[in-house]
XYZ file of C-alpha atoms in Angstrom:
716
model
C -80.872 135.216 235.265
C -77.389 136.677 236.024
C -76.941 137.640 239.618
C -76.858 141.391 240.311
C -73.473 141.279 241.946
C -71.870 139.661 238.972
C -73.346 142.203 236.616
C -71.994 145.025 238.659
C -68.569 143.515 238.750
C -68.543 142.967 235.034
C -69.643 146.550 234.422
C -66.780 147.852 236.510
C -64.288 145.810 234.558
C -65.586 147.112 231.253
C -65.473 150.674 232.453
C -61.858 150.244 233.580
C -60.842 148.904 230.178
C -62.629 151.727 228.387
C -60.810 154.259 230.448
C -57.473 152.694 229.646
C -58.269 152.714 225.918
C -59.208 156.377 226.045
C -55.939 157.228 227.758
C -54.019 155.263 225.066
C -55.865 157.071 222.279
C -55.052 160.397 223.833
C -51.301 159.483 223.942
C -51.299 158.439 220.296
C -52.856 161.722 219.195
C -50.233 163.679 221.075
C -47.467 161.617 219.478
C -48.835 162.211 215.978
C -48.941 165.919 216.547
C -45.267 165.947 217.655
C -44.278 163.800 214.631
C -45.967 166.208 212.250
C -44.077 169.056 213.784
C -40.735 167.254 213.462
C -41.493 166.333 209.832
C -42.218 169.878 208.929
C -38.930 170.952 210.548
C -36.882 168.298 208.638
C -38.479 169.247 205.316
C -37.569 172.811 205.928
C -33.938 171.897 206.691
C -33.595 169.668 203.563
C -35.010 172.339 201.367
C -32.429 174.755 202.675
C -29.588 172.213 202.166
C -30.662 171.563 198.550
C -30.619 175.204 197.791
C -27.123 175.577 199.148
C -25.835 172.507 197.149
C -27.115 173.968 193.936
C -25.306 177.157 194.660
C -22.061 175.205 195.399
C -22.333 173.131 192.218
C -22.819 176.189 190.105
C -19.585 177.541 191.566
C -17.355 174.337 191.395
C -18.113 172.875 187.902
C -16.435 175.679 185.936
C -13.342 175.384 188.121
C -13.228 171.601 187.592
C -13.480 171.942 183.824
C -10.725 174.492 183.757
C -8.479 172.245 185.895
C -9.132 169.264 183.617
C -8.102 171.257 180.573
C -4.933 172.345 182.284
C -4.062 168.721 183.133
C -4.628 167.659 179.526
C -2.361 170.411 178.318
C 0.299 169.304 180.796
C 0.119 165.709 179.582
C 0.461 166.810 175.977
C 3.504 168.830 176.847
C 5.070 165.851 178.670
C 4.364 163.504 175.750
C 5.799 165.972 173.309
C 8.940 166.329 175.365
C 9.226 162.531 175.671
C 8.828 162.078 171.911
C 11.387 164.732 171.322
C 13.806 162.985 173.663
C 13.111 159.652 171.894
C 13.651 161.134 168.461
C 16.763 162.947 169.568
C 18.089 159.623 170.991
C 18.033 158.125 167.467
C 20.466 160.832 166.376
C 22.807 159.797 169.191
C 22.538 155.980 168.680
C 25.562 155.786 166.402
C 27.707 157.694 168.862
C 26.397 155.851 171.950
C 26.931 152.376 170.475
C 30.185 153.055 168.621
C 32.516 151.748 171.306
C 30.562 148.552 172.013
C 30.152 147.764 168.318
C 33.829 148.300 167.607
C 34.883 146.079 170.505
C 32.611 143.291 169.328
C 30.270 140.866 171.104
C 32.897 138.605 172.641
C 32.242 138.159 176.338
C 29.170 140.424 176.467
C 26.719 139.105 173.924
C 23.574 140.318 175.718
C 24.857 143.882 175.925
C 25.973 143.744 172.311
C 22.593 142.487 171.096
C 20.894 145.280 173.066
C 23.051 147.799 171.180
C 22.213 146.138 167.883
C 18.521 146.406 168.806
C 18.898 150.150 169.378
C 20.624 150.587 166.022
C 17.943 148.532 164.318
C 15.179 150.725 165.780
C 17.055 153.841 164.649
C 17.261 152.427 161.133
C 13.539 151.731 161.130
C 12.785 155.253 162.420
C 14.830 157.048 159.806
C 13.494 154.819 157.036
C 9.928 155.678 158.038
C 10.345 159.351 158.898
C 13.450 160.728 157.215
C 14.746 158.380 154.521
C 16.951 161.049 152.978
C 18.816 161.919 156.163
C 22.561 161.179 156.404
C 21.890 159.653 159.816
C 20.101 156.756 158.073
C 23.258 155.800 156.173
C 25.273 156.074 159.369
C 23.069 153.738 161.415
C 22.695 151.380 158.460
C 26.472 151.076 158.186
C 26.663 150.570 161.944
C 23.995 147.850 161.762
C 25.822 146.040 158.966
C 29.060 146.288 160.915
C 27.357 144.860 163.971
C 25.907 142.027 161.917
C 29.315 141.217 160.421
C 30.842 141.076 163.880
C 28.047 138.802 165.041
C 28.717 136.504 162.088
C 32.410 136.608 162.920
C 31.615 135.791 166.547
C 29.441 132.872 165.389
C 32.270 131.541 163.241
C 34.873 132.252 165.930
C 33.041 130.510 168.769
C 32.028 127.587 166.559
C 35.592 127.162 165.290
C 37.213 127.751 168.674
C 35.111 125.253 170.605
C 34.531 122.636 167.877
C 37.054 119.876 168.480
C 37.289 116.328 167.110
C 35.709 113.774 169.411
C 38.487 111.719 171.085
C 38.688 108.112 169.819
C 38.237 106.687 173.318
C 34.977 108.602 173.727
C 33.784 107.461 170.310
C 34.535 103.836 171.190
C 32.552 104.258 174.400
C 29.673 105.842 172.498
C 29.397 103.113 169.862
C 29.628 100.276 172.339
C 29.801 100.681 176.043
C 30.968 97.994 178.439
C 30.003 94.603 177.046
C 30.098 93.118 180.544
C 27.327 95.424 181.763
C 23.816 94.019 181.541
C 22.361 97.470 180.946
C 24.441 99.709 178.740
C 24.082 103.449 179.133
C 24.214 105.716 176.122
C 27.276 107.927 176.101
C 26.365 111.533 175.340
C 28.747 113.378 173.046
C 29.164 117.037 174.057
C 30.454 118.866 171.000
C 30.343 122.400 172.470
C 30.547 123.814 176.014
C 27.142 124.834 177.325
C 27.978 128.539 177.548
C 29.350 128.650 174.006
C 26.379 126.641 172.749
C 23.907 129.102 174.238
C 25.772 132.037 172.662
C 25.801 130.299 169.273
C 22.084 129.516 169.541
C 21.374 133.135 170.473
C 23.430 134.520 167.566
C 21.824 132.052 165.158
C 18.330 133.086 166.235
C 19.206 136.787 165.801
C 20.756 136.268 162.375
C 17.676 134.377 161.200
C 15.142 136.851 162.608
C 16.884 140.208 162.164
C 20.002 139.628 160.099
C 18.147 138.115 157.147
C 21.293 136.056 156.585
C 21.766 132.356 155.792
C 25.506 132.458 155.232
C 26.090 131.407 158.818
C 24.478 128.042 157.961
C 27.200 127.448 155.380
C 29.772 128.370 158.012
C 28.114 125.967 160.419
C 28.108 122.948 158.131
C 31.666 123.638 156.922
C 33.078 123.811 160.455
C 31.089 120.873 161.819
C 31.690 118.806 158.663
C 35.424 119.230 159.121
C 35.216 118.150 162.768
C 33.071 115.131 161.917
C 35.583 114.009 159.309
C 38.512 114.665 161.666
C 36.808 112.656 164.427
C 36.472 109.612 162.168
C 40.015 109.995 160.859
C 41.221 110.280 164.449
C 39.524 106.983 165.278
C 41.168 105.386 162.252
C 44.560 106.743 163.320
C 43.931 105.419 166.808
C 43.592 101.917 165.377
C 46.742 102.333 163.292
C 48.811 103.541 166.249
C 47.676 100.612 168.340
C 48.082 98.065 165.544
C 51.509 96.921 166.700
C 50.456 95.981 170.224
C 47.131 94.673 168.972
C 48.843 92.437 166.441
C 51.008 90.948 169.171
C 48.243 90.245 171.619
C 45.161 89.459 169.578
C 43.393 89.573 166.235
C 41.798 92.801 165.179
C 38.501 91.821 166.627
C 40.127 91.867 170.077
C 41.987 95.174 169.796
C 39.616 96.779 172.258
C 41.399 97.686 175.441
C 39.752 97.190 178.807
C 39.877 100.890 179.524
C 38.251 101.675 176.195
C 35.285 99.358 175.832
C 33.879 99.374 172.348
C 30.902 98.135 170.486
C 30.915 94.424 170.040
C 32.518 94.028 166.652
C 31.076 91.649 164.134
C 32.227 88.157 164.911
C 35.372 87.361 163.005
C 36.759 83.931 163.912
C 40.316 83.691 165.089
C 41.148 81.538 162.080
C 40.076 84.094 159.500
C 43.503 85.707 159.408
C 45.128 82.296 158.995
C 42.547 81.401 156.395
C 43.342 84.525 154.420
C 47.040 83.749 154.642
C 46.651 80.121 153.628
C 44.287 80.829 150.781
C 46.536 83.592 149.528
C 49.484 81.214 149.568
C 47.422 78.583 147.797
C 46.066 80.925 145.158
C 49.472 82.451 144.450
C 51.686 79.380 144.755
C 49.513 76.298 145.065
C 48.569 76.227 141.421
C 52.149 76.160 140.230
C 53.265 73.809 142.953
C 56.235 75.870 144.047
C 54.960 76.389 147.543
C 52.469 74.675 149.755
C 50.299 75.976 152.531
C 50.977 76.199 156.213
C 48.124 74.056 157.419
C 46.920 73.147 160.845
C 45.148 69.776 160.626
C 41.703 69.133 161.943
C 41.632 68.312 165.635
C 41.955 64.557 166.068
C 44.461 64.252 163.231
C 48.178 64.050 163.788
C 50.250 67.162 164.378
C 51.372 67.177 160.796
C 49.728 66.295 157.507
C 52.633 64.527 155.886
C 53.357 65.568 152.372
C 51.932 69.091 152.785
C 54.782 71.562 152.632
C 55.201 74.269 155.235
C 56.462 77.785 154.850
C 59.476 78.795 156.904
C 58.846 80.540 160.210
C 60.211 83.872 159.056
C 58.033 83.974 155.963
C 55.034 82.882 157.930
C 55.773 85.542 160.524
C 55.990 88.207 157.846
C 52.711 87.085 156.326
C 51.099 87.060 159.760
C 52.308 90.599 160.394
C 50.762 91.793 157.138
C 47.525 90.049 157.971
C 47.524 91.642 161.415
C 47.716 95.032 159.747
C 44.909 94.002 157.402
C 42.806 92.946 160.376
C 43.394 96.337 161.962
C 42.323 98.080 158.752
C 39.170 95.981 158.515
C 38.297 96.515 162.155
C 39.084 100.196 161.784
C 36.696 100.546 158.862
C 33.956 98.637 160.679
C 34.302 100.861 163.728
C 34.420 103.981 161.569
C 31.091 103.023 160.013
C 29.512 102.708 163.460
C 31.225 105.897 164.559
C 29.820 107.793 161.576
C 26.263 106.782 162.462
C 26.687 107.741 166.107
C 28.459 111.012 165.353
C 25.976 111.931 162.621
C 23.086 111.356 165.006
C 24.815 113.524 167.580
C 25.501 116.219 164.980
C 21.849 116.269 163.972
C 20.768 116.679 167.590
C 23.169 119.646 167.899
C 22.084 121.087 164.567
C 18.396 121.157 165.561
C 19.233 123.566 168.389
C 21.119 125.991 166.153
C 19.707 125.828 162.612
C 16.092 126.828 161.754
C 13.810 123.849 161.254
C 13.154 124.361 157.538
C 16.921 124.439 156.856
C 17.936 121.518 159.103
C 17.750 118.624 156.604
C 19.608 120.478 153.856
C 22.328 121.687 156.241
C 22.691 118.208 157.737
C 22.972 116.723 154.248
C 25.831 119.101 153.452
C 27.450 118.546 156.852
C 27.843 114.771 156.527
C 28.915 114.673 152.878
C 32.685 114.836 153.359
C 32.850 112.128 156.035
C 30.315 109.936 154.227
C 32.113 110.303 150.889
C 35.429 109.363 152.501
C 33.878 106.238 154.027
C 32.270 105.276 150.743
C 35.560 105.929 148.918
C 37.367 103.670 151.344
C 34.706 101.024 150.781
C 35.169 101.393 147.019
C 38.918 100.975 147.502
C 38.281 97.755 149.419
C 36.110 96.542 146.549
C 38.751 97.542 143.976
C 41.459 95.750 145.958
C 39.245 92.672 146.203
C 38.542 92.829 142.471
C 42.263 92.996 141.665
C 42.971 90.141 144.071
C 40.275 87.996 142.493
C 41.789 88.677 139.069
C 45.011 87.261 140.513
C 42.971 84.267 141.763
C 43.492 85.397 145.352
C 40.126 84.378 146.737
C 41.037 85.264 150.311
C 39.922 88.783 149.393
C 36.315 87.733 149.828
C 37.069 86.956 153.473
C 37.989 90.609 153.894
C 34.651 91.694 152.472
C 32.516 89.362 154.600
C 32.854 91.091 158.003
C 32.598 94.535 156.424
C 29.550 93.653 154.372
C 27.826 92.004 157.316
C 28.437 95.069 159.458
C 27.201 97.409 156.730
C 23.966 95.433 156.464
C 23.552 95.363 160.228
C 24.146 99.112 160.388
C 21.931 99.983 157.400
C 18.702 100.463 159.448
C 20.494 103.012 161.645
C 21.941 104.587 158.493
C 18.488 104.908 156.969
C 17.046 106.509 160.099
C 19.990 108.873 160.439
C 19.881 109.961 156.782
C 16.120 110.350 156.720
C 15.225 113.587 154.971
C 18.539 113.922 153.114
C 18.845 113.887 149.339
C 18.232 110.642 147.472
C 21.847 110.613 146.281
C 22.993 110.656 149.904
C 20.615 107.887 150.973
C 21.665 105.659 148.071
C 25.404 105.697 148.795
C 25.391 102.908 151.369
C 22.992 100.622 149.433
C 25.178 101.107 146.346
C 28.277 100.111 148.324
C 26.499 97.061 149.734
C 25.393 96.035 146.240
C 28.931 96.399 144.896
C 30.346 94.308 147.740
C 27.724 91.630 147.222
C 28.509 91.554 143.510
C 32.275 91.208 143.945
C 31.733 88.710 146.785
C 29.478 86.557 144.648
C 32.037 86.715 141.847
C 34.761 85.564 144.229
C 32.613 82.695 145.492
C 31.827 81.525 141.988
C 35.398 81.793 140.763
C 36.634 79.990 143.860
C 34.276 77.116 143.093
C 35.576 77.041 139.520
C 39.188 77.155 140.695
C 38.579 74.097 142.865
C 37.271 72.289 139.834
C 40.040 73.388 137.480
C 43.083 73.153 139.756
C 45.635 71.367 137.515
C 46.959 67.891 138.281
C 50.692 68.337 138.778
C 52.743 65.352 139.821
C 55.337 67.377 141.728
C 52.573 69.099 143.696
C 51.073 65.841 144.935
C 51.889 64.577 148.451
C 54.251 61.628 148.148
C 52.708 59.892 151.124
C 49.097 60.216 149.983
C 48.115 62.590 152.759
C 45.481 65.338 152.521
C 46.069 67.594 149.540
C 46.442 71.317 150.145
C 43.560 71.912 147.756
C 41.296 69.943 150.085
C 42.419 71.663 153.260
C 42.206 75.107 151.689
C 38.778 74.454 150.226
C 37.443 73.191 153.562
C 39.092 76.064 155.394
C 37.429 78.517 153.032
C 34.033 76.883 153.448
C 34.376 76.885 157.227
C 34.740 80.653 157.150
C 31.340 80.860 155.484
C 29.727 79.441 158.611
C 30.302 82.681 160.469
C 28.871 84.648 157.556
C 26.028 82.422 156.369
C 23.493 85.207 155.899
C 26.063 87.431 154.224
C 27.313 84.750 151.850
C 23.780 83.595 151.057
C 22.745 87.172 150.320
C 25.786 87.554 148.054
C 24.670 84.597 145.981
C 21.025 85.651 146.068
C 21.925 89.193 144.992
C 23.159 87.776 141.694
C 19.955 85.772 141.283
C 21.936 82.553 141.045
C 18.933 80.400 141.830
C 18.603 79.454 138.174
C 22.272 78.463 138.125
C 21.727 76.051 140.984
C 18.262 74.983 139.883
C 16.761 75.898 143.237
C 12.976 76.407 143.098
C 11.885 79.848 144.215
C 9.207 80.344 146.810
C 6.377 82.560 145.489
C 7.457 85.157 148.036
C 10.932 85.093 146.480
C 9.894 85.734 142.909
C 10.939 89.390 142.878
C 14.100 90.246 141.021
C 15.302 92.377 143.898
C 17.962 90.689 146.003
C 16.435 92.101 149.163
C 13.216 90.218 148.439
C 14.904 86.839 148.818
C 14.030 85.197 152.094
C 16.744 84.138 154.482
C 15.621 80.536 154.000
C 16.167 80.755 150.254
C 19.596 82.312 150.817
C 20.426 79.454 153.164
C 19.378 76.895 150.554
C 21.415 78.734 147.963
C 24.495 78.699 150.181
C 23.922 75.019 150.947
C 23.867 74.241 147.241
C 26.955 76.363 146.668
C 28.903 74.426 149.313
C 27.721 71.160 147.799
C 28.895 72.398 144.418
C 32.356 73.197 145.820
C 32.511 69.773 147.449
C 31.473 68.168 144.175
C 34.135 70.109 142.270
C 36.672 69.113 144.909
C 35.733 65.446 144.689
C 35.994 65.501 140.901
C 39.378 67.208 141.021
C 40.701 64.816 143.667
C 39.654 61.860 141.519
C 41.616 63.323 138.625
C 44.618 64.119 140.796
C 44.676 60.593 142.189
C 45.393 59.300 138.681
C 48.871 60.806 139.012
C 49.757 57.960 141.398
C 50.880 54.841 139.566
C 50.240 52.647 142.605
C 46.473 51.968 142.919
C 46.893 51.451 146.672
C 48.511 54.872 147.159
C 45.765 56.308 144.998
C 43.195 54.742 147.325
C 45.016 56.006 150.438
C 45.133 59.513 148.971
C 41.429 59.555 148.163
C 40.586 57.939 151.490
C 42.550 60.586 153.410
C 40.944 63.446 151.511
C 37.406 62.088 151.719
C 37.855 61.336 155.399
C 39.285 64.808 156.035
C 36.320 66.360 154.248
C 33.796 64.299 156.200
C 35.456 64.934 159.564
C 35.669 68.652 158.775
C 32.015 68.737 157.809
C 31.054 66.938 161.010
C 33.361 69.005 163.182
C 31.754 72.229 162.033
C 28.173 73.035 161.130
C 28.891 72.517 157.450
C 27.244 69.111 157.527
C 23.953 70.645 158.731
C 24.209 73.420 156.171
C 24.828 71.057 153.255
C 22.036 68.804 154.533
C 19.550 71.626 153.920
C 19.525 70.668 150.231
C 21.486 67.363 150.160
C 20.582 65.184 153.103
C 22.646 62.154 152.046
C 25.998 63.896 151.815
C 27.304 62.218 154.986
C 26.382 58.708 153.878
C 27.834 59.426 150.434
C 31.222 60.285 151.886
C 31.143 57.251 154.172
C 30.514 55.058 151.134
C 33.410 56.709 149.298
C 35.697 56.198 152.284
C 34.717 52.538 152.617
C 35.161 52.038 148.910
C 38.700 53.448 148.998
C 39.532 51.273 152.012
C 38.484 48.247 149.998
C 40.549 49.483 147.047
C 43.529 49.778 149.360
C 43.008 46.310 150.785
C 43.230 44.835 147.297
C 46.935 45.730 147.350
C 47.394 42.935 149.917
C 45.981 40.307 147.600
C 49.456 39.785 146.126
C 50.501 38.831 149.658
C 47.545 36.741 150.716
C 47.166 35.033 147.342
C 50.311 33.034 148.173
C 48.537 31.657 151.248
C 45.591 30.154 149.387
C 45.186 26.421 148.836
C 45.414 26.860 145.100
C 48.269 24.727 143.631
C 49.049 23.176 147.001
C 49.323 19.385 146.404
C 47.204 16.992 148.364
C 49.298 14.859 150.676
C 49.183 12.655 153.713
C 51.201 13.458 156.841
C 54.658 11.911 156.602
C 54.405 11.490 152.826
C 57.493 12.499 150.955
C 56.841 15.297 148.518
C 58.091 15.482 145.036
C 60.546 18.185 144.068
C 57.868 20.034 142.123
C 55.521 19.980 145.088
C 58.225 21.178 147.470
C 59.025 24.001 145.074
C 55.401 25.103 145.051
C 55.381 25.468 148.849
C 58.770 27.219 148.782
C 57.474 29.652 146.185
C 54.417 30.391 148.305
C 56.566 31.171 151.374
C 58.926 33.211 149.269
C 56.110 35.137 147.565
C 54.461 35.854 150.907
C 57.690 36.985 152.570
C 58.768 39.223 149.705
C 55.297 40.667 149.225
C 54.946 41.365 152.945
C 58.348 43.024 153.171
C 57.794 45.063 150.052
C 54.361 46.341 151.076
C 55.438 47.123 154.623
C 58.491 48.984 153.383
C 56.511 51.038 150.878
C 53.358 51.641 152.934
C 55.269 52.535 156.069
C 56.065 55.836 154.336
C 52.461 56.498 153.441
C 50.248 58.573 155.722
C 46.815 58.163 157.253
C 46.625 61.202 159.558
C 43.360 60.158 161.216
C 44.397 57.894 164.090
C 41.004 56.234 164.295
C 41.017 55.388 160.601
C 44.680 54.365 160.706
C 44.095 51.931 163.561
C 40.974 50.533 161.895
C 42.768 49.913 158.582
C 45.707 48.267 160.348
C 43.435 46.088 162.465
C 41.375 44.971 159.491
C 44.513 44.157 157.524
C 46.073 42.331 160.469
C 42.989 40.188 160.829
C 42.890 39.229 157.150
C 46.616 38.593 156.734
C 47.202 37.012 160.131
C 44.266 34.611 159.827
C 45.323 33.541 156.341
C 48.957 33.184 157.433
C 48.065 31.106 160.500
C 45.886 28.817 158.421
C 48.681 28.422 155.890
C 51.249 27.622 158.586
C 48.926 25.107 160.134
C 48.519 23.255 156.834
C 52.286 23.221 156.267
C 53.200 22.347 159.831
C 53.745 18.599 159.199
C 55.114 18.956 155.699
C 58.829 18.507 155.147
C 59.458 20.697 152.107
C 62.996 21.905 152.914
C 66.043 21.159 155.017
C 66.173 24.868 156.084
C 62.621 25.750 157.153
C 63.807 28.976 158.870
C 64.880 30.234 155.439
C 61.276 30.258 154.321
C 59.397 30.496 157.579
C 60.865 33.905 158.439
C 58.023 35.451 160.412
C 55.756 34.287 163.152
C 52.131 35.485 162.977
C 52.871 37.893 165.834
C 55.742 39.385 163.857
C 53.516 39.814 160.824
C 51.020 41.688 162.984
C 53.784 43.895 164.365
C 54.937 44.705 160.843
C 51.403 45.675 159.834
C 51.134 47.806 162.979
C 54.016 49.888 161.633
C 52.223 50.789 158.432
C 51.772 54.559 157.865
C 54.469 55.350 160.410
C 57.773 56.738 159.138
C 59.194 56.769 162.649
C 58.775 52.986 163.023
């Protein structure tokens, strides 16, 4: 049971809550009534506002439509007026642009092109809208006049600013400073930047609007002339400096310090002398009227006795001519390099000015004059060489070697530069190279034949048995080939001379094209050629030696020549080159030399034979000899003395230029003669065969040795 007091308290609480809820409900009802009233008022206001908006809209829309129509009409009027002004402006174009067109584009190209654009638009307008109007003819004439002046400006600026490239700049461009580890390319600026931009702008306009390609002909004519003048200027530069260059150095050294040039193809300092000597030999050596001015191999004496020398004045004159020739050769070599560099530069310039689809054709036309002149000069060199070879002047081939080598070295750059030109243009350099190889091979072959067929003329033979001019000239010629091994080998290979020399072809070398021959085959071919020349020389020397009546002088002559050949081969790289196909050439020459030494030594048998025991009577010391026996000993002394004196007198005037060989021959002869003489004196020491022994015993062994030491020495 819940206590009464608690129930009462609970009841009071519930009643209080109920009262509060009733008061809350009463407040909510009042609020709802007020909200309904406000809603009704708002609906009434909105309804009134909607009614008024509808009235306003019905009033404004007609006004708006009317205003819009008026605006459209205004715009149409403005457009019509603008079109009228635009059309009317076409009728005034000729008058407005007359002054600018007449004065030309010079100095104000942008303004001039703007005027041309106006005229062009006027032409298009009249053609489309009024083709029969006289105004069309007027603006057309004005447009053509403007185009002509633009073409004239193109020609004028191109001609005015196109100048030949100075030789010094060309030399820098084709070489640079050889002392620098990294060489910088020298850029050739053919036109000032401002003029170039104007020319590019005019070119673009003429292509796009002028419908004219005549300016391309103008371009290649002007630039072709400058290219040719640049190369001719370089050539003239070499000619003007030829005098000082000839004094100070060969052509290969004509480069001044302030004008560094491309490293020229190596041309040995002796090539000019070689040309001179071989020319003298070919022109005079065969008839024996003149000899060559030879410088002996190092290690030989200062003079090869018996070889005649030209006078200083004649030699000086010949040297001067050869200096000029060197300049011409160097000039041509540099001009070839200059052409490649200048042509590359011209193509780079052309690509900025000429449309792409016309670039190759224009470039082909541009380079023709300069290229033809270079090829013509090369043909002249070949013709001169051909005429010289017909005169048996084989030094001409030495002129071709450096040029041909440079042409072959430059050919890859040529091919790249001429890429895209006509086939006839591309084939000009290969044709020149082929012609040079042909004439060079002909010269090499005829030179080998001339060595073989050089006539044996008694008055042309050295009286002292020294080295023959044929030998020295042949070796000198062959030594020049060392600096041009690839070139000379290619010359021979170009004529497919492998069958001539019986050299087996590698399967890779079976093609008939000269370019297909490997460098190794060319080297073998050149090796065989040199061996052939040496063989021809040896055969000819053997025949020439027969001119000498004295077998000993004949042996000395052959010994000197064989020794000179061997020492020359060893001194240079010829020995290694010949050894490519003939490995025993060195031992063969040593055998020949030793054989000739033995042949020479036989000449002393008529001296030493008197010292032998043959016919000497047997006797005891103190025994008196019979008259016949005494006479035998006297005859032996007499024969020895006379033979010794005779040989020493004759052989003193002979020559053995090689000091080492000369000393060896003397020493060997001293040993043989002195030993035999001492033995003979010892056997006759206690024999009384005469009352005047000093009459027969003229020389002591030491004196005999001294006499032999004076052999081959005219100053003794």
